[in-house]
Each structure stands twice: as C-alpha cells, then as structure tokens.
mmCIF file of C-alpha atoms in Angstrom:
data_model
loop_
_atom_site.group_PDB
_atom_site.id
_atom_site.type_symbol
_atom_site.label_atom_id
_atom_site.label_comp_id
_atom_site.label_asym_id
_atom_site.label_seq_id
_atom_site.Cartn_x
_atom_site.Cartn_y
_atom_site.Cartn_z
ATOM 1 C CA UNK D 211 -49.647 -45.773 -9.762
ATOM 2 C CA UNK D 212 -50.754 -42.504 -8.268
ATOM 3 C CA UNK D 213 -54.182 -42.719 -6.640
ATOM 4 C CA UNK D 214 -57.034 -40.487 -7.659
ATOM 5 C CA UNK D 215 -58.031 -38.872 -4.366
ATOM 6 C CA UNK D 216 -60.576 -36.191 -3.542
ATOM 7 C CA UNK D 217 -60.324 -32.503 -4.296
ATOM 8 C CA UNK D 218 -61.678 -30.212 -1.604
ATOM 9 C CA UNK D 219 -63.352 -27.119 -3.075
ATOM 10 C CA UNK D 220 -64.048 -24.228 -0.702
ATOM 11 C CA UNK D 221 -66.766 -22.078 -2.259
ATOM 12 C CA UNK D 222 -67.894 -19.823 0.606
ATOM 13 C CA UNK D 223 -65.939 -16.570 0.485
ATOM 14 C CA UNK D 224 -65.714 -16.245 4.285
ATOM 15 C CA UNK D 225 -64.051 -19.570 5.125
ATOM 16 C CA UNK D 226 -60.591 -19.772 6.705
ATOM 17 C CA UNK D 227 -58.646 -23.027 6.429
ATOM 18 C CA UNK D 228 -56.298 -24.239 9.141
ATOM 19 C CA UNK D 229 -54.547 -27.395 10.314
ATOM 20 C CA UNK D 230 -55.458 -29.438 13.373
ATOM 21 C CA UNK D 231 -53.324 -32.547 13.656
ATOM 22 C CA UNK D 232 -53.917 -34.463 10.437
ATOM 23 C CA UNK D 233 -57.093 -32.612 9.522
ATOM 24 C CA UNK D 234 -58.043 -29.564 7.488
ATOM 25 C CA UNK D 235 -60.420 -27.394 9.503
ATOM 26 C CA UNK D 236 -62.801 -24.983 7.758
ATOM 27 C CA UNK D 237 -63.810 -22.109 10.042
ATOM 28 C CA UNK D 238 -66.233 -19.221 9.807
ATOM 29 C CA UNK D 239 -65.937 -16.387 12.355
ATOM 30 C CA UNK D 240 -63.410 -18.507 14.282
ATOM 31 C CA UNK D 241 -65.949 -21.329 14.621
ATOM 32 C CA UNK D 242 -65.119 -24.700 13.023
ATOM 33 C CA UNK D 243 -67.749 -25.729 10.496
ATOM 34 C CA UNK D 244 -66.135 -28.833 8.927
ATOM 35 C CA UNK D 245 -63.089 -31.107 9.153
ATOM 36 C CA UNK D 246 -61.426 -33.186 6.420
ATOM 37 C CA UNK D 247 -58.633 -35.777 6.865
ATOM 38 C CA UNK D 248 -55.522 -34.714 4.942
ATOM 39 C CA UNK D 249 -54.695 -38.242 3.804
ATOM 40 C CA UNK D 250 -57.903 -38.384 1.734
ATOM 41 C CA UNK D 251 -57.061 -35.232 -0.255
ATOM 42 C CA UNK D 252 -55.091 -34.763 -3.436
ATOM 43 C CA UNK D 253 -55.910 -31.079 -3.967
ATOM 44 C CA UNK D 254 -57.502 -28.141 -2.176
ATOM 45 C CA UNK D 255 -58.932 -25.280 -4.226
ATOM 46 C CA UNK D 256 -60.290 -22.341 -2.266
ATOM 47 C CA UNK D 257 -62.401 -19.498 -3.634
ATOM 48 C CA UNK D 258 -62.334 -17.721 -0.277
ATOM 49 C CA UNK D 259 -60.766 -14.383 0.672
ATOM 50 C CA UNK D 260 -59.591 -15.221 4.245
ATOM 51 C CA UNK D 261 -57.126 -17.835 2.952
ATOM 52 C CA UNK D 262 -55.267 -20.562 4.828
ATOM 53 C CA UNK D 263 -52.887 -20.827 7.772
ATOM 54 C CA UNK D 264 -49.116 -21.159 7.247
ATOM 55 C CA UNK D 265 -49.254 -24.501 9.083
ATOM 56 C CA UNK D 266 -51.744 -25.883 6.569
ATOM 57 C CA UNK D 267 -49.769 -24.535 3.619
ATOM 58 C CA UNK D 268 -46.640 -26.199 4.977
ATOM 59 C CA UNK D 269 -48.433 -29.496 5.518
ATOM 60 C CA UNK D 270 -49.821 -29.452 1.986
ATOM 61 C CA UNK D 271 -46.395 -28.664 0.521
ATOM 62 C CA UNK D 272 -44.774 -31.447 2.549
ATOM 63 C CA UNK D 273 -47.386 -34.018 1.546
ATOM 64 C CA UNK D 274 -47.544 -32.854 -2.094
ATOM 65 C CA UNK D 275 -51.194 -31.850 -1.751
ATOM 66 C CA UNK D 276 -52.034 -29.134 -4.255
ATOM 67 C CA UNK D 277 -53.336 -25.942 -2.626
ATOM 68 C CA UNK D 278 -54.621 -23.240 -4.972
ATOM 69 C CA UNK D 279 -56.162 -19.860 -4.219
ATOM 70 C CA UNK D 280 -58.752 -18.323 -6.540
ATOM 71 C CA UNK D 281 -61.037 -15.308 -6.360
ATOM 72 C CA UNK D 282 -64.717 -16.031 -5.584
ATOM 73 C CA UNK D 283 -65.326 -15.513 -9.303
ATOM 74 C CA UNK D 284 -62.922 -18.315 -10.187
ATOM 75 C CA UNK D 285 -59.817 -16.415 -11.350
ATOM 76 C CA UNK D 286 -56.615 -18.191 -10.342
ATOM 77 C CA UNK D 287 -54.404 -16.243 -7.922
ATOM 78 C CA UNK D 288 -51.645 -18.478 -6.558
ATOM 79 C CA UNK D 289 -50.653 -22.038 -5.768
ATOM 80 C CA UNK D 290 -48.615 -23.395 -2.870
ATOM 81 C CA UNK D 291 -45.771 -25.714 -3.827
ATOM 82 C CA UNK D 292 -43.074 -27.228 -1.680
ATOM 83 C CA UNK D 293 -39.530 -28.306 -2.330
ATOM 84 C CA UNK D 294 -39.079 -29.419 -5.921
ATOM 85 C CA UNK D 295 -39.294 -33.156 -6.255
ATOM 86 C CA UNK D 296 -37.725 -35.308 -8.918
ATOM 87 C CA UNK D 297 -34.018 -34.971 -9.617
ATOM 88 C CA UNK D 298 -32.427 -31.721 -10.679
ATOM 89 C CA UNK D 299 -31.250 -33.276 -13.942
ATOM 90 C CA UNK D 300 -34.829 -33.508 -15.224
ATOM 91 C CA UNK D 301 -35.480 -29.826 -14.614
ATOM 92 C CA UNK D 302 -32.161 -28.823 -16.137
ATOM 93 C CA UNK D 303 -33.118 -30.839 -19.223
ATOM 94 C CA UNK D 304 -36.511 -29.090 -19.267
ATOM 95 C CA UNK D 305 -34.864 -25.661 -19.083
ATOM 96 C CA UNK D 306 -32.452 -26.492 -21.908
ATOM 97 C CA UNK D 307 -35.330 -27.713 -24.075
ATOM 98 C CA UNK D 308 -37.305 -24.535 -23.316
ATOM 99 C CA UNK D 309 -34.337 -22.454 -24.549
ATOM 100 C CA UNK D 310 -33.868 -24.452 -27.758
ATOM 101 C CA UNK D 311 -36.365 -23.393 -30.492
ATOM 102 C CA UNK D 312 -36.029 -26.726 -32.301
ATOM 103 C CA UNK D 313 -36.801 -28.749 -29.181
ATOM 104 C CA UNK D 314 -39.616 -26.639 -27.785
ATOM 105 C CA UNK D 315 -41.202 -26.358 -31.214
ATOM 106 C CA UNK D 316 -41.145 -30.152 -31.565
ATOM 107 C CA UNK D 317 -42.955 -30.634 -28.245
ATOM 108 C CA UNK D 318 -45.356 -27.752 -28.899
ATOM 109 C CA UNK D 319 -46.173 -29.159 -32.338
ATOM 110 C CA UNK D 320 -47.288 -32.457 -30.825
ATOM 111 C CA UNK D 321 -49.412 -30.721 -28.179
ATOM 112 C CA UNK D 322 -51.151 -28.551 -30.786
ATOM 113 C CA UNK D 323 -51.695 -31.631 -32.949
ATOM 114 C CA UNK D 324 -53.461 -33.219 -29.977
ATOM 115 C CA UNK D 325 -55.564 -30.105 -29.418
ATOM 116 C CA UNK D 326 -56.725 -29.932 -33.041
ATOM 117 C CA UNK D 327 -57.337 -33.685 -33.168
ATOM 118 C CA UNK D 328 -59.489 -33.601 -30.033
ATOM 119 C CA UNK D 329 -61.366 -30.501 -31.187
ATOM 120 C CA UNK D 330 -62.192 -32.222 -34.464
ATOM 121 C CA UNK D 331 -63.301 -35.382 -32.678
ATOM 122 C CA UNK D 332 -65.580 -33.361 -30.403
ATOM 123 C CA UNK D 333 -67.267 -31.939 -33.487
ATOM 124 C CA UNK D 334 -67.515 -35.376 -35.066
ATOM 125 C CA UNK D 335 -69.095 -36.828 -31.942
ATOM 126 C CA UNK D 336 -71.811 -34.168 -31.945
ATOM 127 C CA UNK D 337 -72.389 -34.665 -35.665
ATOM 128 C CA UNK D 338 -72.705 -38.408 -35.154
ATOM 129 C CA UNK D 339 -74.852 -38.422 -32.009
ATOM 130 C CA UNK D 340 -77.200 -35.547 -32.899
ATOM 131 C CA UNK D 341 -77.325 -35.608 -36.681
ATOM 132 C CA UNK D 342 -80.998 -34.557 -36.822
ATOM 133 C CA UNK D 343 -80.585 -31.619 -34.406
ATOM 134 C CA UNK D 344 -77.487 -29.857 -35.734
ATOM 135 C CA UNK D 345 -76.343 -28.075 -38.873
ATOM 136 C CA UNK D 346 -74.392 -30.934 -40.396
ATOM 137 C CA UNK D 347 -72.877 -28.835 -43.178
ATOM 138 C CA UNK D 348 -71.340 -26.313 -40.785
ATOM 139 C CA UNK D 349 -69.930 -29.013 -38.540
ATOM 140 C CA UNK D 350 -68.572 -30.987 -41.486
ATOM 141 C CA UNK D 351 -66.837 -27.925 -42.925
ATOM 142 C CA UNK D 352 -65.178 -27.121 -39.576
ATOM 143 C CA UNK D 353 -64.160 -30.747 -39.105
ATOM 144 C CA UNK D 354 -62.589 -30.887 -42.555
ATOM 145 C CA UNK D 355 -60.722 -27.636 -41.921
ATOM 146 C CA UNK D 356 -59.293 -29.033 -38.672
ATOM 147 C CA UNK D 357 -58.382 -32.266 -40.454
ATOM 148 C CA UNK D 358 -56.446 -30.283 -43.053
ATOM 149 C CA UNK D 359 -54.556 -28.423 -40.326
ATOM 150 C CA UNK D 360 -53.366 -31.675 -38.747
ATOM 151 C CA UNK D 361 -51.081 -32.511 -41.663
ATOM 152 C CA UNK D 362 -49.787 -28.911 -41.769
ATOM 153 C CA UNK D 363 -48.931 -28.907 -38.079
ATOM 154 C CA UNK D 364 -46.683 -31.949 -38.547
ATOM 155 C CA UNK D 365 -44.448 -29.987 -40.919
ATOM 156 C CA UNK D 366 -44.132 -26.748 -38.970
ATOM 157 C CA UNK D 367 -40.669 -25.851 -37.665
ATOM 158 C CA UNK D 368 -41.343 -22.250 -36.641
ATOM 159 C CA UNK D 369 -43.008 -21.464 -33.288
ATOM 160 C CA UNK D 370 -44.663 -18.379 -34.820
ATOM 161 C CA UNK D 371 -46.190 -20.407 -37.668
ATOM 162 C CA UNK D 372 -47.345 -23.022 -35.187
ATOM 163 C CA UNK D 373 -49.160 -20.414 -33.109
ATOM 164 C CA UNK D 374 -50.711 -19.088 -36.306
ATOM 165 C CA UNK D 375 -52.105 -22.506 -37.246
ATOM 166 C CA UNK D 376 -53.344 -23.015 -33.699
ATOM 167 C CA UNK D 377 -55.209 -19.723 -33.999
ATOM 168 C CA UNK D 378 -56.788 -20.783 -37.290
ATOM 169 C CA UNK D 379 -57.883 -24.065 -35.719
ATOM 170 C CA UNK D 380 -59.329 -22.335 -32.642
ATOM 171 C CA UNK D 381 -61.283 -19.972 -34.887
ATOM 172 C CA UNK D 382 -62.764 -22.865 -36.880
ATOM 173 C CA UNK D 383 -63.608 -24.832 -33.747
ATOM 174 C CA UNK D 384 -65.218 -22.028 -31.758
ATOM 175 C CA UNK D 385 -66.924 -20.863 -34.943
ATOM 176 C CA UNK D 386 -69.220 -23.911 -34.669
ATOM 177 C CA UNK D 387 -69.235 -24.280 -30.881
ATOM 178 C CA UNK D 388 -72.724 -22.775 -30.713
ATOM 179 C CA UNK D 389 -73.939 -25.488 -33.102
ATOM 180 C CA UNK D 390 -72.994 -28.100 -30.483
ATOM 181 C CA UNK D 391 -75.141 -26.449 -27.810
ATOM 182 C CA UNK D 392 -78.503 -28.208 -27.795
ATOM 183 C CA UNK D 393 -79.900 -26.802 -24.557
ATOM 184 C CA UNK D 394 -81.517 -23.459 -23.769
ATOM 185 C CA UNK D 395 -80.206 -21.284 -26.619
ATOM 186 C CA UNK D 396 -81.564 -18.114 -25.053
ATOM 187 C CA UNK D 397 -79.320 -18.545 -21.999
ATOM 188 C CA UNK D 398 -76.493 -20.521 -23.533
ATOM 189 C CA UNK D 399 -75.855 -18.891 -26.882
ATOM 190 C CA UNK D 400 -72.169 -18.619 -27.792
ATOM 191 C CA UNK D 401 -70.703 -16.072 -30.192
ATOM 192 C CA UNK D 402 -66.980 -16.381 -29.486
ATOM 193 C CA UNK D 403 -64.527 -16.597 -26.611
ATOM 194 C CA UNK D 404 -64.507 -13.786 -24.087
ATOM 195 C CA UNK D 405 -62.437 -13.794 -20.914
ATOM 196 C CA UNK D 406 -61.490 -11.476 -18.057
ATOM 197 C CA UNK D 407 -64.373 -11.074 -17.759
ATOM 198 C CA UNK D 408 -66.529 -13.688 -19.510
ATOM 199 C CA UNK D 409 -69.455 -11.955 -21.179
ATOM 200 C CA UNK D 410 -71.967 -14.803 -21.386
ATOM 201 C CA UNK D 411 -72.951 -17.946 -19.504
ATOM 202 C CA UNK D 412 -71.038 -20.323 -21.775
ATOM 203 C CA UNK D 413 -67.809 -18.357 -21.444
ATOM 204 C CA UNK D 414 -68.290 -18.189 -17.679
ATOM 205 C CA UNK D 415 -68.352 -22.000 -17.554
ATOM 206 C CA UNK D 416 -65.480 -22.403 -19.997
ATOM 207 C CA UNK D 417 -63.283 -20.050 -17.968
ATOM 208 C CA UNK D 418 -64.151 -21.850 -14.741
ATOM 209 C CA UNK D 419 -63.393 -25.246 -16.292
ATOM 210 C CA UNK D 420 -60.063 -23.988 -17.666
ATOM 211 C CA UNK D 421 -59.063 -22.687 -14.221
ATOM 212 C CA UNK D 422 -59.770 -26.094 -12.667
ATOM 213 C CA UNK D 423 -57.968 -27.948 -15.445
ATOM 214 C CA UNK D 424 -54.933 -25.639 -15.249
ATOM 215 C CA UNK D 425 -54.634 -26.347 -11.535
ATOM 216 C CA UNK D 426 -54.829 -30.105 -12.127
ATOM 217 C CA UNK D 427 -52.160 -29.882 -14.837
ATOM 218 C CA UNK D 428 -49.824 -27.782 -12.670
ATOM 219 C CA UNK D 429 -50.163 -30.222 -9.781
ATOM 220 C CA UNK D 430 -49.522 -33.157 -12.111
ATOM 221 C CA UNK D 431 -46.364 -31.584 -13.555
ATOM 222 C CA UNK D 432 -44.934 -30.754 -10.141
ATOM 223 C CA UNK D 433 -45.716 -34.275 -8.921
ATOM 224 C CA UNK D 434 -43.469 -35.831 -11.608
ATOM 225 C CA UNK D 435 -40.641 -33.359 -10.973
ATOM 226 C CA UNK D 436 -41.172 -30.798 -13.743
ATOM 227 C CA UNK D 437 -41.310 -27.021 -13.326
ATOM 228 C CA UNK D 438 -44.871 -25.998 -14.193
ATOM 229 C CA UNK D 439 -43.769 -22.375 -14.798
ATOM 230 C CA UNK D 440 -41.307 -23.072 -17.645
ATOM 231 C CA UNK D 441 -43.225 -23.913 -20.807
ATOM 232 C CA UNK D 442 -42.618 -24.553 -24.478
ATOM 233 C CA UNK D 443 -45.606 -23.201 -26.404
ATOM 234 C CA UNK D 444 -46.395 -20.609 -23.723
ATOM 235 C CA UNK D 445 -43.256 -18.621 -23.064
ATOM 236 C CA UNK D 446 -42.048 -17.452 -19.664
ATOM 237 C CA UNK D 447 -44.112 -14.829 -17.883
ATOM 238 C CA UNK D 448 -43.880 -13.985 -14.168
ATOM 239 C CA UNK D 449 -46.598 -15.736 -12.184
ATOM 240 C CA UNK D 450 -47.856 -17.851 -15.097
ATOM 241 C CA UNK D 451 -47.674 -21.645 -14.989
ATOM 242 C CA UNK D 452 -46.727 -21.821 -18.666
ATOM 243 C CA UNK D 453 -46.063 -25.563 -18.859
ATOM 244 C CA UNK D 454 -49.425 -26.261 -17.226
ATOM 245 C CA UNK D 455 -51.055 -24.169 -19.961
ATOM 246 C CA UNK D 456 -49.090 -26.159 -22.551
ATOM 247 C CA UNK D 457 -50.213 -29.486 -21.127
ATOM 248 C CA UNK D 458 -53.853 -28.478 -20.932
ATOM 249 C CA UNK D 459 -54.026 -27.393 -24.592
ATOM 250 C CA UNK D 460 -54.674 -30.915 -25.866
ATOM 251 C CA UNK D 461 -57.060 -31.559 -22.939
ATOM 252 C CA UNK D 462 -59.235 -28.460 -23.374
ATOM 253 C CA UNK D 463 -61.608 -29.884 -26.030
ATOM 254 C CA UNK D 464 -62.167 -33.255 -24.357
ATOM 255 C CA UNK D 465 -61.912 -32.478 -20.630
ATOM 256 C CA UNK D 466 -63.193 -28.893 -20.369
ATOM 257 C CA UNK D 467 -65.166 -27.931 -23.491
ATOM 258 C CA UNK D 468 -66.953 -31.256 -23.789
ATOM 259 C CA UNK D 469 -67.763 -31.182 -20.084
ATOM 260 C CA UNK D 470 -69.372 -27.746 -20.425
ATOM 261 C CA UNK D 471 -71.402 -28.928 -23.414
ATOM 262 C CA UNK D 472 -72.606 -31.936 -21.411
ATOM 263 C CA UNK D 473 -73.695 -29.735 -18.508
ATOM 264 C CA UNK D 474 -75.695 -27.517 -20.846
ATOM 265 C CA UNK D 475 -77.200 -30.229 -23.025
ATOM 266 C CA UNK D 476 -78.106 -32.404 -20.022
ATOM 267 C CA UNK D 477 -79.637 -29.384 -18.264
ATOM 268 C CA UNK D 478 -77.492 -29.795 -15.159
ATOM 269 C CA UNK D 479 -76.923 -26.019 -15.134
ATOM 270 C CA UNK D 480 -79.871 -23.603 -15.046
ATOM 271 C CA UNK D 481 -80.281 -19.944 -16.073
ATOM 272 C CA UNK D 482 -80.618 -19.073 -12.374
ATOM 273 C CA UNK D 483 -77.051 -20.337 -11.781
ATOM 274 C CA UNK D 484 -75.554 -17.124 -13.211
ATOM 275 C CA UNK D 485 -75.001 -13.563 -12.050
ATOM 276 C CA UNK D 486 -75.197 -10.790 -14.648
ATOM 277 C CA UNK D 487 -73.119 -7.791 -13.555
ATOM 278 C CA UNK D 488 -73.617 -4.168 -14.614
ATOM 279 C CA UNK D 489 -70.141 -4.271 -16.194
ATOM 280 C CA UNK D 490 -71.328 -6.983 -18.594
ATOM 281 C CA UNK D 491 -69.475 -9.782 -16.817
ATOM 282 C CA UNK D 492 -71.310 -13.066 -16.272
ATOM 283 C CA UNK D 493 -70.358 -15.247 -13.292
ATOM 284 C CA UNK D 494 -71.548 -18.484 -11.770
ATOM 285 C CA UNK D 495 -73.495 -18.138 -8.529
ATOM 286 C CA UNK D 496 -72.520 -20.133 -5.440
ATOM 287 C CA UNK D 497 -75.186 -22.723 -6.284
ATOM 288 C CA UNK D 498 -73.999 -22.777 -9.873
ATOM 289 C CA UNK D 499 -70.407 -23.435 -8.840
ATOM 290 C CA UNK D 500 -71.532 -26.172 -6.448
ATOM 291 C CA UNK D 501 -73.439 -27.927 -9.231
ATOM 292 C CA UNK D 502 -70.527 -27.431 -11.634
ATOM 293 C CA UNK D 503 -67.977 -28.870 -9.191
ATOM 294 C CA UNK D 504 -70.210 -31.786 -8.232
ATOM 295 C CA UNK D 505 -70.371 -32.926 -11.845
ATOM 296 C CA UNK D 506 -66.672 -32.085 -12.408
ATOM 297 C CA UNK D 507 -65.724 -34.470 -9.611
ATOM 298 C CA UNK D 508 -68.027 -37.152 -10.998
ATOM 299 C CA UNK D 509 -66.509 -36.714 -14.466
ATOM 300 C CA UNK D 510 -62.990 -37.199 -13.091
ATOM 301 C CA UNK D 511 -64.028 -40.601 -11.739
ATOM 302 C CA UNK D 512 -65.381 -41.906 -15.057
ATOM 303 C CA UNK D 513 -63.203 -44.565 -16.693
ATOM 304 C CA UNK D 514 -61.697 -44.578 -20.165
ATOM 305 C CA UNK D 515 -58.940 -46.448 -21.992
ATOM 306 C CA UNK D 516 -55.806 -44.348 -22.430
ATOM 307 C CA UNK D 517 -55.034 -44.266 -26.186
ATOM 308 C CA UNK D 518 -51.252 -44.614 -25.737
ATOM 309 C CA UNK D 519 -50.953 -46.862 -22.689
ATOM 310 C CA UNK D 520 -53.970 -49.022 -23.509
ATOM 311 C CA UNK D 521 -54.935 -49.083 -19.810
ATOM 312 C CA UNK D 522 -58.255 -48.207 -18.202
ATOM 313 C CA UNK D 523 -57.937 -45.084 -16.084
ATOM 314 C CA UNK D 524 -60.240 -42.458 -14.539
ATOM 315 C CA UNK D 525 -60.432 -39.162 -16.409
ATOM 316 C CA UNK D 526 -58.935 -37.392 -13.421
ATOM 317 C CA UNK D 527 -55.653 -39.268 -13.928
ATOM 318 C CA UNK D 528 -55.142 -38.055 -17.496
ATOM 319 C CA UNK D 529 -53.195 -34.855 -16.631
ATOM 320 C CA UNK D 530 -50.872 -36.889 -14.389
ATOM 321 C CA UNK D 531 -50.303 -39.560 -17.064
ATOM 322 C CA UNK D 532 -49.526 -36.934 -19.709
ATOM 323 C CA UNK D 533 -47.144 -35.164 -17.320
ATOM 324 C CA UNK D 534 -45.421 -38.472 -16.682
ATOM 325 C CA UNK D 535 -45.084 -39.160 -20.416
ATOM 326 C CA UNK D 536 -43.644 -35.679 -20.956
ATOM 327 C CA UNK D 537 -41.076 -36.268 -18.202
ATOM 328 C CA UNK D 538 -40.130 -39.615 -19.756
ATOM 329 C CA UNK D 539 -39.619 -37.928 -23.118
ATOM 330 C CA UNK D 540 -37.404 -35.228 -21.625
ATOM 331 C CA UNK D 541 -35.361 -37.900 -19.844
ATOM 332 C CA UNK D 542 -34.818 -39.645 -23.175
ATOM 333 C CA UNK D 543 -36.943 -42.716 -22.386
ATOM 334 C CA UNK D 544 -39.382 -41.864 -25.199
ATOM 335 C CA UNK D 545 -38.372 -40.613 -28.637
ATOM 336 C CA UNK D 546 -41.321 -38.211 -28.709
ATOM 337 C CA UNK D 547 -44.027 -36.987 -26.389
ATOM 338 C CA UNK D 548 -47.279 -38.897 -27.148
ATOM 339 C CA UNK D 549 -50.263 -36.515 -26.988
ATOM 340 C CA UNK D 550 -53.617 -37.560 -25.562
ATOM 341 C CA UNK D 551 -55.765 -38.351 -28.611
ATOM 342 C CA UNK D 552 -59.351 -38.779 -27.493
ATOM 343 C CA UNK D 553 -61.980 -40.842 -29.232
#
C-alpha cells in the first residue's frame, strides 16, 4: 500500500528550491533557510516565483514526488512529471475509452453520480447536526432535488445531457451552500461560485482547496500509470489535467467543500486572513494560507472507512485509491468504476 507522506508547501514568494544530496534546500537571496529530506516527501507545492532547480525537478520526477508550481495567489501553473509509469497498454486503453462516447459517458456518469450523492450527504449532515441553526426547509428541498437527479443520472447515455444534469445539481447544491455556513456571515457570506478571480472569502477558500485537490488527484493518477491529461467528462484541452478534474468531481463536496465549511464554522480562519483587491478579487493572505494548509494536512491524516474497500484509510489516500480503482476498471479487473460515496 502506498504510504501517506508529507506534502511540502512553499508559501513565501521569494524562495528558490534546489537539491543538495538527498535533501530539498529552500533558499532566500542565495542563503539556505531550511532543508527537507526527499524520502519523507510525497509532494511539493510551491507558490513562489523563483521556482526550482533542474536537478530538483529531475530528482522529483525520478522518485515520483509530485512537484507543482502555483502563483502566490494559488492558481495552478504547471506540474513536473517524469517518465510515464505503468505499462503502455493501460494508457492505450484509457485513450481508446476517451475516444468512445459510450465508454467515457459510462465512466463520467458514475463520477457525477458520486458528486451528487456526496453533495446531498453534505447537506444532510448539516441538516442533522445543526437542525436548530439552519433553514431546514431550504436544505430539505435541495436534498430532495439532488436525490431525484441520482436516478436520472443512471439512465443518461448522452455526455451533453449528463453535463446538463450536473449543472442542475451544482445549482441546487450551491444554492443552499450559504445555509451551511454557521460562522461570521458578514465575512463568509456566499452568493454563488466565482472564480478567476474569486470575489469573496468563501470562493477564495474553495478555489484554493480545489487547486490542492486537483494536484493530489493528478499525482495519484500518474502514480498508477494513467495519463492525468486525458479525461472523460472533461475533454482534452492543452495544459489541462482533464482526468484529474474528472476524478476530483466526486471528491469536491466531501474533501474540499466540507473542509472549507469546517474551517469557517470552527473559526479556524479569520476575517484578517484575506486580502481585498481594488479589482474585486479576494485572496488569502500568507497567514491565511498557512492556517489553511496546516488544517488541510491534518485533515488528510484523519481516518475513515472506505465505502467500497471496507478498509480504514487516511483521507489523504482517497484520491490514490480512486485512481487505482479507475485503473483496475480500465484494465478489465472491475466491471465498473466504483465512485467514492461518502457518509
């Protein structure tokens, strides 16, 4: 079983990463400020402009350590990957499936089913745990609408219709997302998704969480031998890890959205953790990102029982397990891809 190792996040925008023997060295103005043993790392995510040395990029690619570059604001830029692992037959099977509407619709349908199921369960959990503090009627109506979509998704054979139902589900879910926010409503009010740039504090956190989750999903897919850039629901686009976006769809409500709600409702994130730009964009400050990532790492270590495997695993292993199950389905070992259905 793959081990859940540490992720190194580089938040300072003036840090340069290099390799010294078996260590990652973080330098500022050519002066080393920290060292980290490579063998303890599973991923490196840097939000710094100076970047990383070719030697370090090569070492990460050789050791299958994910290395991703993001802007200081959290927008994903690029990811270093080495020689494709897994056998070529798996990737050829993936490419054939991605070119066959019947096959890619079947896989996409299951992933969207998982997304709607998990979105509904997130609503149900809030309704159950905070019945006296929320608008139960609104949450119940959204939950019932999502429940009705689940049976419709099972019958869809057209990718266009599937995307339409996914859009209806997303509208119902985010339509009551503000009802699940129990913290400071003045700072953390939510009136719909906005991205590039996020226009409020909640969207700033959602976008940051999605960037982190997308990186984890891409690394997981590459680690089992799949091509993270060739997707099923998300079609090919230069520079976009489409399969990683596919895989994270079912994980958004339970791994990203729920995490953001927990940060807000537990008051782990403060109003002072945000920057409000003249353009209207809202970004996390350095301290805000540090707090966010601290709790993100802690969340990844929490244990849960995987609904399909029946084994106890840390949350951080879920993208890898789902990538492995997808690879097994494409190889023909599983009749269908089992989505992650959270409860």
